[in-house]
Amino acid sequence: MLKPKLPALLNGVRILLSFKIVFYIITFIVFVSIFSQNPEAYLDPPITGSDLGDVSAELTARIMFWVIPSLLAVVSITQRKFRSTVTFLSIALFMGVLNEGLVAALIQLYALLVVLLHRPSKKFLKRQDSDVTTTKYVAKKSLT
């Protein structure tokens, strides 16, 4: 059985989200390398050595909140799960509107609109192909 091809628009969304994720990770790595050399230049008021771990943990948590919903959306698109894709894109859109800025919010809005309104993409994500290893159990109706 032939597997259906990923629609071009949905593939574009997946690539766009992947670029966004890679950009955030690279930006975070560069910032951490600069921040570790001179943390006092970026913090106001200056902090002591014991608080530096707290600041690093907060920065790491913040970048994870930005990256994880988009990453899970890309995984859901790849695994063809419609509900998960819409859920993670909605969470990423909410996070993008609140924290990330206009460009990230527009990317998330575009991705969510493509998934919800583009008929071939929606059909592709909702379609369930039966694999050889997957067994479906059908519930029988009771006669009583």
Coordinates of C-alpha atoms in Angstrom, one line a residue:
M1 CA 0.0 0.0 0.0
L2 CA 1.3 3.4 -0.9
K3 CA 1.6 6.0 1.9
P4 CA 0.0 9.3 1.0
K5 CA 2.4 12.2 0.4
L6 CA 2.7 15.1 2.8
P7 CA 1.0 18.1 1.3
A8 CA 3.4 20.8 0.2
L9 CA 1.9 23.5 2.4
L10 CA 2.0 21.2 5.5
N11 CA 5.6 20.3 4.6
G12 CA 6.4 24.0 4.4
V13 CA 4.9 24.6 7.8
R14 CA 6.9 21.7 9.3
I15 CA 10.1 23.1 7.8
L16 CA 9.3 26.7 9.0
L17 CA 8.7 25.4 12.5
S18 CA 11.9 23.4 12.4
F19 CA 13.9 26.5 11.3
K20 CA 12.3 28.4 14.2
I21 CA 13.3 25.7 16.7
V22 CA 16.9 25.6 15.4
F23 CA 17.1 29.4 15.4
Y24 CA 16.0 29.5 19.1
I25 CA 18.4 26.8 20.1
I26 CA 21.4 28.4 18.4
T27 CA 20.5 31.8 19.8
F28 CA 20.3 30.3 23.2
I29 CA 23.6 28.6 23.0
V30 CA 25.3 31.8 21.8
F31 CA 23.7 33.8 24.6
V32 CA 24.7 31.3 27.2
S33 CA 28.3 31.4 26.0
I34 CA 28.4 35.2 26.1
F35 CA 26.5 35.3 29.4
S36 CA 28.9 32.8 31.1
Q37 CA 31.9 35.1 30.3
N38 CA 30.4 38.3 31.8
P39 CA 27.1 37.8 33.6
E40 CA 27.2 41.1 35.4
A41 CA 26.9 43.0 32.1
Y42 CA 23.5 41.5 31.4
L43 CA 21.9 41.6 34.9
D44 CA 20.6 44.6 36.7
P45 CA 21.0 44.7 39.7
P46 CA 24.2 42.7 40.0
I47 CA 23.9 39.2 41.5
T48 CA 26.1 37.0 43.6
G49 CA 27.5 33.7 42.7
S50 CA 24.7 31.7 44.4
D51 CA 22.0 33.5 42.4
L52 CA 23.7 32.9 39.1
G53 CA 22.4 29.3 39.1
D54 CA 18.9 30.5 39.6
V55 CA 19.2 33.0 36.7
S56 CA 20.7 30.2 34.4
A57 CA 17.8 27.9 35.4
E58 CA 15.3 30.6 34.6
L59 CA 16.8 31.3 31.2
T60 CA 16.8 27.5 30.4
A61 CA 13.2 27.1 31.5
R62 CA 12.2 30.1 29.4
I63 CA 13.8 28.7 26.2
M64 CA 12.2 25.3 26.9
F65 CA 8.8 26.9 27.1
W66 CA 9.4 28.5 23.7
V67 CA 10.9 25.4 22.0
I68 CA 9.0 22.5 23.3
P69 CA 5.4 23.3 22.0
S70 CA 6.8 23.9 18.5
L71 CA 8.9 20.8 18.7
L72 CA 6.0 18.7 19.7
A73 CA 3.9 20.2 16.9
V74 CA 6.6 19.1 14.4
V75 CA 6.6 15.6 15.8
S76 CA 2.8 15.5 15.7
I77 CA 2.8 16.6 12.1
T78 CA 5.3 13.9 11.3
Q79 CA 3.2 11.2 13.1
R80 CA 0.0 12.5 11.5
K81 CA -1.9 13.3 14.7
F82 CA -4.4 16.1 14.0
R83 CA -5.6 16.8 17.6
S84 CA -2.1 16.8 19.0
T85 CA -0.9 19.1 16.2
V86 CA -3.7 21.6 16.8
T87 CA -3.2 21.5 20.5
F88 CA 0.6 22.1 20.4
L89 CA 0.3 24.8 17.7
S90 CA -2.3 26.5 19.9
I91 CA -0.1 26.4 22.9
A92 CA 2.9 27.6 20.8
L93 CA 0.7 30.5 19.4
F94 CA -0.3 31.5 22.9
M95 CA 3.3 31.4 24.1
G96 CA 4.4 33.3 21.0
V97 CA 1.8 36.1 21.5
L98 CA 2.8 36.5 25.1
N99 CA 6.6 36.2 25.0
E100 CA 8.3 35.6 21.8
G101 CA 7.4 38.6 19.6
L102 CA 5.5 39.3 16.4
V103 CA 7.4 37.2 13.9
A104 CA 7.2 34.0 16.1
A105 CA 3.5 34.6 16.7
L106 CA 2.8 35.1 13.0
I107 CA 4.7 31.8 12.2
Q108 CA 2.6 30.0 14.7
L109 CA -0.6 31.6 13.5
Y110 CA 0.2 30.7 9.9
A111 CA 0.9 27.1 10.9
L112 CA -2.3 26.8 12.8
L113 CA -4.4 28.3 10.0
V114 CA -2.8 25.9 7.5
V115 CA -3.6 22.9 9.7
L116 CA -7.1 24.0 10.3
L117 CA -8.1 25.5 7.0
H118 CA -6.1 23.8 4.3
R119 CA -8.2 20.8 3.3
P120 CA -5.5 18.4 2.0
S121 CA -3.4 19.0 5.1
K122 CA -6.3 18.4 7.4
K123 CA -7.2 15.2 5.5
F124 CA -3.6 14.0 5.7
L125 CA -3.4 14.5 9.4
K126 CA -6.8 12.9 10.1
R127 CA -6.2 9.9 7.9
Q128 CA -5.4 6.7 9.6
D129 CA -3.4 4.1 7.6
S130 CA -3.3 0.6 8.8
D131 CA 0.2 -0.8 9.3
V132 CA 1.0 -4.4 9.1
T133 CA 2.1 -4.4 12.8
T134 CA -1.0 -2.6 14.0
T135 CA -4.0 -4.6 15.1
K136 CA -7.4 -2.9 15.5
Y137 CA -9.9 -4.4 17.9
V138 CA -13.5 -3.9 16.9
A139 CA -16.1 -3.9 19.7
K140 CA -19.1 -6.2 19.0
K141 CA -22.5 -5.0 19.9
S142 CA -24.3 -6.9 22.6
L143 CA -27.6 -8.5 21.6
T144 CA -29.1 -8.0 25.0

